[in-house]
Short mmCIF file of C-alpha atoms in Angstrom, two decimals:
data_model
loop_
_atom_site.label_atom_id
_atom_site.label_comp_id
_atom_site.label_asym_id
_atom_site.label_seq_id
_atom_site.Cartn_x
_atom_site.Cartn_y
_atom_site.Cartn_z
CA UNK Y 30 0.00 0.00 0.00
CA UNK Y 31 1.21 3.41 -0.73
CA UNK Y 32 1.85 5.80 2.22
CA UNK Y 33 1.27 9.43 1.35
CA UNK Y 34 3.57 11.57 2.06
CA UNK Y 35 3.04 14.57 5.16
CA UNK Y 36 3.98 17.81 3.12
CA UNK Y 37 7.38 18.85 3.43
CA UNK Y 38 8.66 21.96 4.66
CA UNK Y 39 10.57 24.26 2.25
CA UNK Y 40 13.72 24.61 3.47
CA UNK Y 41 17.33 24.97 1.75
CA UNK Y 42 19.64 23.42 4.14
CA UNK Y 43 22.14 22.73 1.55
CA UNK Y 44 24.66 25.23 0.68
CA UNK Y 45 26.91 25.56 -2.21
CA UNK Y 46 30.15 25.29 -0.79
CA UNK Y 47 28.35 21.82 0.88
CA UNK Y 48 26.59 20.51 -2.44
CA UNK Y 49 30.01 21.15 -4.22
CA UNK Y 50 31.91 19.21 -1.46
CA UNK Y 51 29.27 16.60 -1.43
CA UNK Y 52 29.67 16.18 -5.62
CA UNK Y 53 33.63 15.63 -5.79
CA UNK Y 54 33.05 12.82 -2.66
CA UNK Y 55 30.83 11.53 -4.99
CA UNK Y 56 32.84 11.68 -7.66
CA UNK Y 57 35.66 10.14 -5.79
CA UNK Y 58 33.61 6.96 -4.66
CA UNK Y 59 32.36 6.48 -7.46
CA UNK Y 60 35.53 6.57 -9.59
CA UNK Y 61 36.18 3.16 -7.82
CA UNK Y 62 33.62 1.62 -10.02
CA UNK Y 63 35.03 2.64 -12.99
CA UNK Y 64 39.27 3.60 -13.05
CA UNK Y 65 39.44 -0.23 -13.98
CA UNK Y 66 38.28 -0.72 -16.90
CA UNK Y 67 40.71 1.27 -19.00
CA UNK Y 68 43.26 -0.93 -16.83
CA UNK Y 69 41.40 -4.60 -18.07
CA UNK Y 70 44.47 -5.02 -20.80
CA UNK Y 71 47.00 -4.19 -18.38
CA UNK Y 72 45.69 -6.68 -15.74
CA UNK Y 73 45.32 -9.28 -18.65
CA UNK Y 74 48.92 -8.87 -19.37
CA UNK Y 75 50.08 -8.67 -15.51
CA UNK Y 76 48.68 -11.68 -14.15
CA UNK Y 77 48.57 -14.07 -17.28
CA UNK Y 78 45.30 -14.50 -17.59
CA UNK Y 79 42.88 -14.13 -21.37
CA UNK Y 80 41.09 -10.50 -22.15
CA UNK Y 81 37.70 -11.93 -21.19
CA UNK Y 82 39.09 -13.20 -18.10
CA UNK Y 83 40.45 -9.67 -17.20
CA UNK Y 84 36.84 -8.39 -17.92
CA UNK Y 85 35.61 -10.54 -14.89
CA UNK Y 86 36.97 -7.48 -13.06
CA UNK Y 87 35.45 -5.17 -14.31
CA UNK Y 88 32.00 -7.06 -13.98
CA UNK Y 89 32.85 -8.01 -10.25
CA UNK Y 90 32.89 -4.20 -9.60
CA UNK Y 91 29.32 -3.61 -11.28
CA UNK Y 92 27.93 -6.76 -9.02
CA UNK Y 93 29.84 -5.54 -5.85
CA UNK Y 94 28.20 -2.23 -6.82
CA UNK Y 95 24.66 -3.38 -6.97
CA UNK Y 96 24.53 -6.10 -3.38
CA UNK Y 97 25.95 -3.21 -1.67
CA UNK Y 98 23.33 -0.82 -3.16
CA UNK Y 99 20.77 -3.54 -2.17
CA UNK Y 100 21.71 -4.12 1.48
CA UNK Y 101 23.85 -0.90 2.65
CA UNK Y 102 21.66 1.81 0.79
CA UNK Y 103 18.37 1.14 2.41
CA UNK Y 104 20.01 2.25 5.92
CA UNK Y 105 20.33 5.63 5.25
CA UNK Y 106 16.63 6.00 5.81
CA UNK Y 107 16.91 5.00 9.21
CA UNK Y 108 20.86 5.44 10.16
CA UNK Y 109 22.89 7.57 12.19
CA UNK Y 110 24.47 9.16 8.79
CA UNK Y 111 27.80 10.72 10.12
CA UNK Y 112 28.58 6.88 11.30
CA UNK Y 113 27.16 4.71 8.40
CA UNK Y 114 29.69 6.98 5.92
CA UNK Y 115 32.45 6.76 8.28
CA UNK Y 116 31.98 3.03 8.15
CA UNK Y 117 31.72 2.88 4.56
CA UNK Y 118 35.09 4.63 3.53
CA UNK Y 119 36.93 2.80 6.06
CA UNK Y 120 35.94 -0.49 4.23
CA UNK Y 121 36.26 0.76 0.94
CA UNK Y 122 39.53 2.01 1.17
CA UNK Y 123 40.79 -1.09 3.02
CA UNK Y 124 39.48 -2.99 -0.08
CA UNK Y 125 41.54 -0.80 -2.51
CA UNK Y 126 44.65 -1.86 -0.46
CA UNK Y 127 43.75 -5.37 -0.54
CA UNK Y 128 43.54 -5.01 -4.20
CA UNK Y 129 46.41 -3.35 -4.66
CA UNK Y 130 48.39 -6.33 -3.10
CA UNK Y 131 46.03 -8.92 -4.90
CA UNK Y 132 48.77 -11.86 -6.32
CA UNK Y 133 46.06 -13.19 -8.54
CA UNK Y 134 43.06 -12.97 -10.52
CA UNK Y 135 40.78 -14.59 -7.98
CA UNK Y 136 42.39 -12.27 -5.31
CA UNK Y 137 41.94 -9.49 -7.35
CA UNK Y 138 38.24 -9.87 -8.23
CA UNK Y 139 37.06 -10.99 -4.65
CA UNK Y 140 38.83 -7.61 -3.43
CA UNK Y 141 36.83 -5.98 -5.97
CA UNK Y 142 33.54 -7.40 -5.22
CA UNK Y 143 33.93 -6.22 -1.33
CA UNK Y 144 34.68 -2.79 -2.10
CA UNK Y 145 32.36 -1.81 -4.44
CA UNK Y 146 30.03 -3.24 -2.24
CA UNK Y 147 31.48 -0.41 0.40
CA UNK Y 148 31.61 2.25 -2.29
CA UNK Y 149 28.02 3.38 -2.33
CA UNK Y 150 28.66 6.67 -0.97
CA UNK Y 151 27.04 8.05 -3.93
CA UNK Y 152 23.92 6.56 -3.60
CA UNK Y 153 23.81 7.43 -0.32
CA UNK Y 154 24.05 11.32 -0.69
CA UNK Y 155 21.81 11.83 -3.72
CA UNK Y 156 18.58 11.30 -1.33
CA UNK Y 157 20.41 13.07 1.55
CA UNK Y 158 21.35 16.37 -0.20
CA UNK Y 159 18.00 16.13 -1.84
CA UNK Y 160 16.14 16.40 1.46
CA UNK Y 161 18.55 18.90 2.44
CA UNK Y 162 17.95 21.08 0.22
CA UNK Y 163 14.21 20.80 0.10
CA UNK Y 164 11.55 20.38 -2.57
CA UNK Y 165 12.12 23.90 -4.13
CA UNK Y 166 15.83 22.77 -5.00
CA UNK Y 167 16.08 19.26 -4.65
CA UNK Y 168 16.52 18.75 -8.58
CA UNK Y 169 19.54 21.18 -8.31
CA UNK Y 170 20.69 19.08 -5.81
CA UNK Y 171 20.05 16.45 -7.87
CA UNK Y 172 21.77 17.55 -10.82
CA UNK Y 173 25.01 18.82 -8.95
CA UNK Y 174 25.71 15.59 -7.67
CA UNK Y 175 24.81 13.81 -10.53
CA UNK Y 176 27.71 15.72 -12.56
CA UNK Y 177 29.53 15.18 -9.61
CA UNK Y 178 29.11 10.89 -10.70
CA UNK Y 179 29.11 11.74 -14.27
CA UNK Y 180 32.25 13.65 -13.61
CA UNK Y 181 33.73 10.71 -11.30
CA UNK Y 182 32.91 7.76 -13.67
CA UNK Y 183 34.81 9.46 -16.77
CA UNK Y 184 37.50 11.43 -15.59
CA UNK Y 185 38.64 8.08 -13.17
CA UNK Y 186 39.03 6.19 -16.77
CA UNK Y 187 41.55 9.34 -17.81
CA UNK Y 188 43.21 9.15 -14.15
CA UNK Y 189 43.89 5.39 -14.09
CA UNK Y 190 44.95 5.29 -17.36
CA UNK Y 191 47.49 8.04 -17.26
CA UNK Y 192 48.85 6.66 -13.99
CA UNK Y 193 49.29 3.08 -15.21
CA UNK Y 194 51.31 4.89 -18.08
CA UNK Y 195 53.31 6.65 -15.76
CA UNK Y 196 54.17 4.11 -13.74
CA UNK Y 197 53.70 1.03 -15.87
CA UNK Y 198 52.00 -0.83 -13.06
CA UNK Y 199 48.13 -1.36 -12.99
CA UNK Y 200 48.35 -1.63 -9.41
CA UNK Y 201 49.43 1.75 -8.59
CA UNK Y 202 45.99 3.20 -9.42
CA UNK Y 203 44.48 0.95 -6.87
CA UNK Y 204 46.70 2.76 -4.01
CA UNK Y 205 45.92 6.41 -5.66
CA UNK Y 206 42.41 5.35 -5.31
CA UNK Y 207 43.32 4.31 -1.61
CA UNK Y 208 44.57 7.33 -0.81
CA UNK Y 209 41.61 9.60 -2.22
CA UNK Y 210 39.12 7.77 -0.81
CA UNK Y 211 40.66 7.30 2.57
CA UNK Y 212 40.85 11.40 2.74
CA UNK Y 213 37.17 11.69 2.33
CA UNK Y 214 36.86 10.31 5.98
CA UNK Y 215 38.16 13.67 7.44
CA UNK Y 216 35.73 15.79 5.52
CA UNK Y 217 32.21 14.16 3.77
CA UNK Y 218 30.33 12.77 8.06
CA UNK Y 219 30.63 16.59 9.28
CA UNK Y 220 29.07 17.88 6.54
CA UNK Y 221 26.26 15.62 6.66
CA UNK Y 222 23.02 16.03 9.21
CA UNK Y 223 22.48 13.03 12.06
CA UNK Y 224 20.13 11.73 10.41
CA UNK Y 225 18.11 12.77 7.17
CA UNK Y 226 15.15 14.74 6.78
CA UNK Y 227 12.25 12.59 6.96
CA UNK Y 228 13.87 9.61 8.66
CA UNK Y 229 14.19 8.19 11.80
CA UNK Y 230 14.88 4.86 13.59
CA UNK Y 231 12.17 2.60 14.78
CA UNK Y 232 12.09 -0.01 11.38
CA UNK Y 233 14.55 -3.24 12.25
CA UNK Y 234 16.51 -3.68 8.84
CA UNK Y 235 14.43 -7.02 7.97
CA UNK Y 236 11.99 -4.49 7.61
CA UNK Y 237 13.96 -1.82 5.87
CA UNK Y 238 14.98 -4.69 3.33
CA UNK Y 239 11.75 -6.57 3.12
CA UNK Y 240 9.96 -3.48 2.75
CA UNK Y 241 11.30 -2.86 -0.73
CA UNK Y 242 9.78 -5.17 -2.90
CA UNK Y 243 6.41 -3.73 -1.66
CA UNK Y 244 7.46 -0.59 -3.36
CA UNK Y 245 8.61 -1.66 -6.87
CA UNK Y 246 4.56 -2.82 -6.55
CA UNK Y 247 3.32 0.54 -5.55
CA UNK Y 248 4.99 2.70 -7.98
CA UNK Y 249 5.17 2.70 -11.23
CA UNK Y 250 7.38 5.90 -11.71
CA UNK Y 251 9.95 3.57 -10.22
CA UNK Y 252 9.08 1.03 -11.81
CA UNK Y 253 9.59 2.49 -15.19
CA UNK Y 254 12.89 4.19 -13.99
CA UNK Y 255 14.34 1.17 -12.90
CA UNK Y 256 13.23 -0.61 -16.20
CA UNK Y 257 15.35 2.63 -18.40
CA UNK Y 258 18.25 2.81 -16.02
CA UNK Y 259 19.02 -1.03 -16.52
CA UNK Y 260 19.02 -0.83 -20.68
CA UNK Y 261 20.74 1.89 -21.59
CA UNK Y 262 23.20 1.39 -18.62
CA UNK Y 263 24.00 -2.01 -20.13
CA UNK Y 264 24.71 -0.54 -23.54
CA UNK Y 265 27.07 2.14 -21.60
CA UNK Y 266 28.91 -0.29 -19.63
CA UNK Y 267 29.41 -2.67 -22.59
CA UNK Y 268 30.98 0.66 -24.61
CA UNK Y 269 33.45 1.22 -21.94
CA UNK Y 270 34.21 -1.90 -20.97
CA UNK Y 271 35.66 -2.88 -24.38
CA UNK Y 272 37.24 0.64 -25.63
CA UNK Y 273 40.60 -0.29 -24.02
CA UNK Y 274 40.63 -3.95 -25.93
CA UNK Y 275 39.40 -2.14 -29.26
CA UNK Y 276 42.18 1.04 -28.74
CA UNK Y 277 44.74 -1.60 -28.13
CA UNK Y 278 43.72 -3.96 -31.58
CA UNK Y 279 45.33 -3.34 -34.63
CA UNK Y 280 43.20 -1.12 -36.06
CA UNK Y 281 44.62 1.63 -33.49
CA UNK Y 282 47.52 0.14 -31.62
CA UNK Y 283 46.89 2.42 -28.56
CA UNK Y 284 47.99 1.80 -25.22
CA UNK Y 285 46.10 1.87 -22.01
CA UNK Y 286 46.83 5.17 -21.94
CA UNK Y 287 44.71 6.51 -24.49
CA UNK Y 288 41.77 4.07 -23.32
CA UNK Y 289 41.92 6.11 -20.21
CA UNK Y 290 41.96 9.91 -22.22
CA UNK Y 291 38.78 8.86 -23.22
CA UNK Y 292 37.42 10.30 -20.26
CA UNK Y 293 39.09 13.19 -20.27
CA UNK Y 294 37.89 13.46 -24.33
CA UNK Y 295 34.40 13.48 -23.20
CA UNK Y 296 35.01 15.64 -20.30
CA UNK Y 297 32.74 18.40 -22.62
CA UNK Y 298 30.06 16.51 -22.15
CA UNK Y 299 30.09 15.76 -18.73
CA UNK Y 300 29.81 19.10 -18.04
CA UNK Y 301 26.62 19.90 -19.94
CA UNK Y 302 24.94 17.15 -18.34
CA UNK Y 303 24.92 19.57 -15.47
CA UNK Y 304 21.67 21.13 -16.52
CA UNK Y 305 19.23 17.97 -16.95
CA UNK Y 306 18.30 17.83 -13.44
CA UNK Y 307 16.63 21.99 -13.86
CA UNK Y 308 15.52 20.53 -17.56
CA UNK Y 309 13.82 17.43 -15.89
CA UNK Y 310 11.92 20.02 -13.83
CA UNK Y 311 11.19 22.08 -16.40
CA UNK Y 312 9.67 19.89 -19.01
CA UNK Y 313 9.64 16.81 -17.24
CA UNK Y 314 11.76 13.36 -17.34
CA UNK Y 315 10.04 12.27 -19.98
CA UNK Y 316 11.46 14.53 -22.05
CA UNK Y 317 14.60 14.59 -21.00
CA UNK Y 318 14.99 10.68 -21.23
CA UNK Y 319 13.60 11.37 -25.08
CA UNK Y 320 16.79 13.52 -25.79
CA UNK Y 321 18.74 11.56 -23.89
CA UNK Y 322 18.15 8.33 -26.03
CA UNK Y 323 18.43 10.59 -29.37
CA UNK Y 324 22.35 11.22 -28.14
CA UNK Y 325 23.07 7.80 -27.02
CA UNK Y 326 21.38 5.96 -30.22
CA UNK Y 327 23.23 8.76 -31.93
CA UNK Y 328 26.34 7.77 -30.16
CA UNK Y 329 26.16 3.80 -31.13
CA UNK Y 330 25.38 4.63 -34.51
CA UNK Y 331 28.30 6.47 -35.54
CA UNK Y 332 30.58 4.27 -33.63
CA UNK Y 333 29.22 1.22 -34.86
CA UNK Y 334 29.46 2.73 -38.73
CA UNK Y 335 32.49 5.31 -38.63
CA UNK Y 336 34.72 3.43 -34.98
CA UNK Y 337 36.19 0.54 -35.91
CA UNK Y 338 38.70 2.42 -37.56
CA UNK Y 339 37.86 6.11 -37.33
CA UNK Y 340 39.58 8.03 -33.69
CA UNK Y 341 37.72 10.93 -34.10
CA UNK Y 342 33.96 8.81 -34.53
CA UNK Y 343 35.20 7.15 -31.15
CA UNK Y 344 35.62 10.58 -29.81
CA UNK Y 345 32.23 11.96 -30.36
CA UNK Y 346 30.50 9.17 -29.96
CA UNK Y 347 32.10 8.95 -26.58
CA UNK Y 348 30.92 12.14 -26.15
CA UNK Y 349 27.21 11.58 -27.39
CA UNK Y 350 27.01 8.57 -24.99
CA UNK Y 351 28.08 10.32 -21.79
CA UNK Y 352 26.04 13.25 -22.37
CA UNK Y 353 22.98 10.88 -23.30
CA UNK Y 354 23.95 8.48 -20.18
CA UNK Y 355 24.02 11.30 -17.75
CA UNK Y 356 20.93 12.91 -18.67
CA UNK Y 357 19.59 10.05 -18.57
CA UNK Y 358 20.52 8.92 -15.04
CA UNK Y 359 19.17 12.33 -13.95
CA UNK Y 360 15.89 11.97 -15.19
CA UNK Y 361 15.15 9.39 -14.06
CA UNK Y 362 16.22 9.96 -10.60
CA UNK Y 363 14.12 12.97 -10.48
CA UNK Y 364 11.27 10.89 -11.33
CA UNK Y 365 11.64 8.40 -8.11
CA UNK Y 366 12.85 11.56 -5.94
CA UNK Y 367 9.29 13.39 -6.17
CA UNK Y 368 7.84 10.00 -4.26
CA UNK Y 369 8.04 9.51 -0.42
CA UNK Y 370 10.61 11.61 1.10
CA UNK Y 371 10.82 8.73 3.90
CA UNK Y 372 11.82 6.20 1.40
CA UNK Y 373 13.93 7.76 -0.94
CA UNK Y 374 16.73 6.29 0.18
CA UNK Y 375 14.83 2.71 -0.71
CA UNK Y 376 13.44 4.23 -4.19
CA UNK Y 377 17.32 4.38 -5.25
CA UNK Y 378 17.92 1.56 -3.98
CA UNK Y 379 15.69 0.15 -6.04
CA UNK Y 380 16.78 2.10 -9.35
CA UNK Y 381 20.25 2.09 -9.07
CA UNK Y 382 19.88 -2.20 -7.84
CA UNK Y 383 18.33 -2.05 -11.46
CA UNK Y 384 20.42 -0.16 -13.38
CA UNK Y 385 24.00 -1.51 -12.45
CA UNK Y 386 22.33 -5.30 -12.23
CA UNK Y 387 21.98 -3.75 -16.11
CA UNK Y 388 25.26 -2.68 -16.07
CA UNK Y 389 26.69 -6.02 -14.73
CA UNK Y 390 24.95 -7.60 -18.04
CA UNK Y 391 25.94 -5.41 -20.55
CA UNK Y 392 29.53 -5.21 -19.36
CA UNK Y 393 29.67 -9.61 -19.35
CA UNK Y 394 27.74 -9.33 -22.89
CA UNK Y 395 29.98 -6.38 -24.59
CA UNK Y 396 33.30 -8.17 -23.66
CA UNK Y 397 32.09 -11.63 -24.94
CA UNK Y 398 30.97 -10.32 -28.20
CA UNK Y 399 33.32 -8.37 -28.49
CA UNK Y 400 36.07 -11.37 -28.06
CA UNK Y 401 33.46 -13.41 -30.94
CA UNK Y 402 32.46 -11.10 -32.80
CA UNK Y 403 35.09 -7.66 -32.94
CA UNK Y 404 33.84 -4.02 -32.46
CA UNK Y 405 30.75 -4.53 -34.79
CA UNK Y 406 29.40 -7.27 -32.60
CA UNK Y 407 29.49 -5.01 -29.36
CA UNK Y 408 27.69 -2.40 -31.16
CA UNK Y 409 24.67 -4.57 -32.19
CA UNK Y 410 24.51 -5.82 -28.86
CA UNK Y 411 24.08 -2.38 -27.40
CA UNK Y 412 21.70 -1.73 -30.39
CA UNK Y 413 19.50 -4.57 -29.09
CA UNK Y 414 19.70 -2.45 -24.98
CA UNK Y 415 18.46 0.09 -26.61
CA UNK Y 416 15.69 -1.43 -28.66
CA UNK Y 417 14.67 -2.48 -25.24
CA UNK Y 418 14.80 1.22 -23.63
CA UNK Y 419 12.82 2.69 -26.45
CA UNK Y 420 9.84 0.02 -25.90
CA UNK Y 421 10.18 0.75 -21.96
CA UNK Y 422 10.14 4.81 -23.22
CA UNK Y 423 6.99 4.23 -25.48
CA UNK Y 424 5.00 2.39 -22.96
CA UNK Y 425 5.89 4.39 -20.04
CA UNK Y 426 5.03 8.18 -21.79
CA UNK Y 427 1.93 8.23 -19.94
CA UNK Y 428 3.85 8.72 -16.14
CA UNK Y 429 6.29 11.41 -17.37
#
């Protein structure tokens, strides 16, 4: 049964000195998801192991990802917040050290599983600075952080990379990562309230957890976000999961390197993401995820025509499918977030559970068809994600 909601008080607790603060931490979590991948070659190489193999990585991280969005998220509707985050980059950053020293493959991916499950920071401030900054600004909350992950998830590809070709060690990005993260702990609990607005304890987590699959029921906003995040999330992951494999085949010859300058290529549109979250209030998430899908079909078209051998297709394609992915993410984020303030934390749960189990699938898909089938193979695969977001799209216009 659906609970209304009491009506919420406008307030704007959220300053921007605190929302920008709040965006790099995100950024900086998140990163921890993604600086592999450009590094999936170099691991191959370092530990003797095959390219698909090496991917396993980079899919451990997007399943670590989603259990600890599923069973750490849910808390912050009901948890002392200061303490949970404290908690949280303690772990994580023990994880990145434990990776860093990982002798083998197995090593390596169990290490990665456990801190990505830690690494949920993210997904624990978007509903926090939302509710701190109250309804009349909670989509420019919304959108600052979400550059903030935007931001984090490309610009960690261009970080790793150039530090692996620096140093010529993969694992030297793990203990940069380390390092960052572990720094976060002296800054990101005191800017954040005890608890969030609209929470409180009282609800045992059996509860909190077994509570959630009553909501997927009730809603159907969430229901249809969950359903976009998770297909054109799998064609993004399968993109970047490959582009280091592809740069370093000899139709380019690149090293990892380059694979990680991608992010830094499509830097441009990372930053004019930034205004989907105001857009997605203006005209509505509907719209928004309309454009959105425009830029990232746009995106796999041109690679999958112009990038098997073309640098400068790869570039703006890149660019088209961050844009388009960001936006995306945004919208429908927005969609869930003007539900229950008490359950927001759950609602994203449930979305971003979704959209990185998505994730998880296109990322194990793109690498094994790219390994049959080359670059063309990957791109039809993605084509087929987003045949299945534009049916979701269709039948969903009706909830905006």
């Amino acid at each position: 049964m659906t609970v209304d909601a009491p009506p919420a008080p406008d307030r704007t607790g959220l300053s921007r000195g605190t929302t920008l603060t709040l965006a790099v931490a995100g950024a900086l979590t998140v990163a921890n998801i993604y600086f592999p991948q450009p590094l999936l070659d170099a691991i191959a190489s370092g530990l003797g192991v095959s390219d698909s193999s090496a991917g396993l990585v980079a899919t451990a991280a997007q399943i670590g990802y989603a259990v600890g969005i599923s069973l750490v998220v849910p808390l912050a509707d009901v948890a002392r917040l200061r303490r949970l985050v404290t908690v949280l980059l303690v772990l994580t950053t023990a994880g990145l050290l434990a990776a860093a020293a990982a002798p083998g493959l197995t090593t390596l991916t169990v290490a990665t599983v456990a801190l990505s499950t830690t690494t949920v920071i993210p997904q624990v401030l978007m509903p926090t600075a939302a509710s701190m900054a109250g309804p009349a600004h909670s989509g420019r909350a919304v959108g600052t952080i979400g550059i903030g992950l935007t931001l984090g998830s490309t610009l960690s590809r261009t970080l790793s990379g150039t530090v692996v070709g620096l140093s010529g060690d993969w694992r030297t990005a793990y203990l940069v990562a380390a390092a960052l993260t572990g720094s976060l702990v002296l800054v990101v609990p005191r800017l954040l309230p005890e608890r969030r607005t609209g929470s409180g304890p009282g609800v045992s987590y059996r509860k909190l957890i077994g509570s959630m699959p009553g909501l997927l029921v009730a809603h159907a906003e969430l229901r249809l976000s969950a359903y976009l995040g998770a297909t054109v999330f799998a064609a993004f992951s399968a993109f970047w999961a490959t582009l280091a494999f592809h740069l370093a085949g000899p139709a380019f010859g690149k090293g990892v390197a380059w694979a990680g300058l991608f992010g830094l290529f499509s830097l441009p549109a990372a930053l004019l993401s930034y205004s989907a979250g105001r857009l997605s209030d203006q005209r509505g998430p509907l719209y928004v995820n309309t454009l959105a899908l425009g830029c990232v079909g746009a995106a796999f078209l041109l690679m999958g025509t112009m990038g098997g051998t073309s640098m400068a297709a790869l570039v703006i394609g890149s660019n088209l499918l961050v844009y388009g992915g960001s936006c995306w993410q945004i919208a429908n984020q927005v969609r869930i977030f003007r539900l229950d303030e008490r359950i927001r934390a759950r609602l994203n749960t449930l979305f971003m559970l979704a959209s990185f189990g998505g994730g998880a699938i296109g990322t194990l898909t793109g690498t094994a068809l790219y390994e049959t089938y080359g670059w063309t193979g990957m791109v039809l695969g993605c084509g087929g994600f987003l045949c299945l977001a534009t049916a979701g799209l269709v039948r969903g216009r009706r909830l905006g």
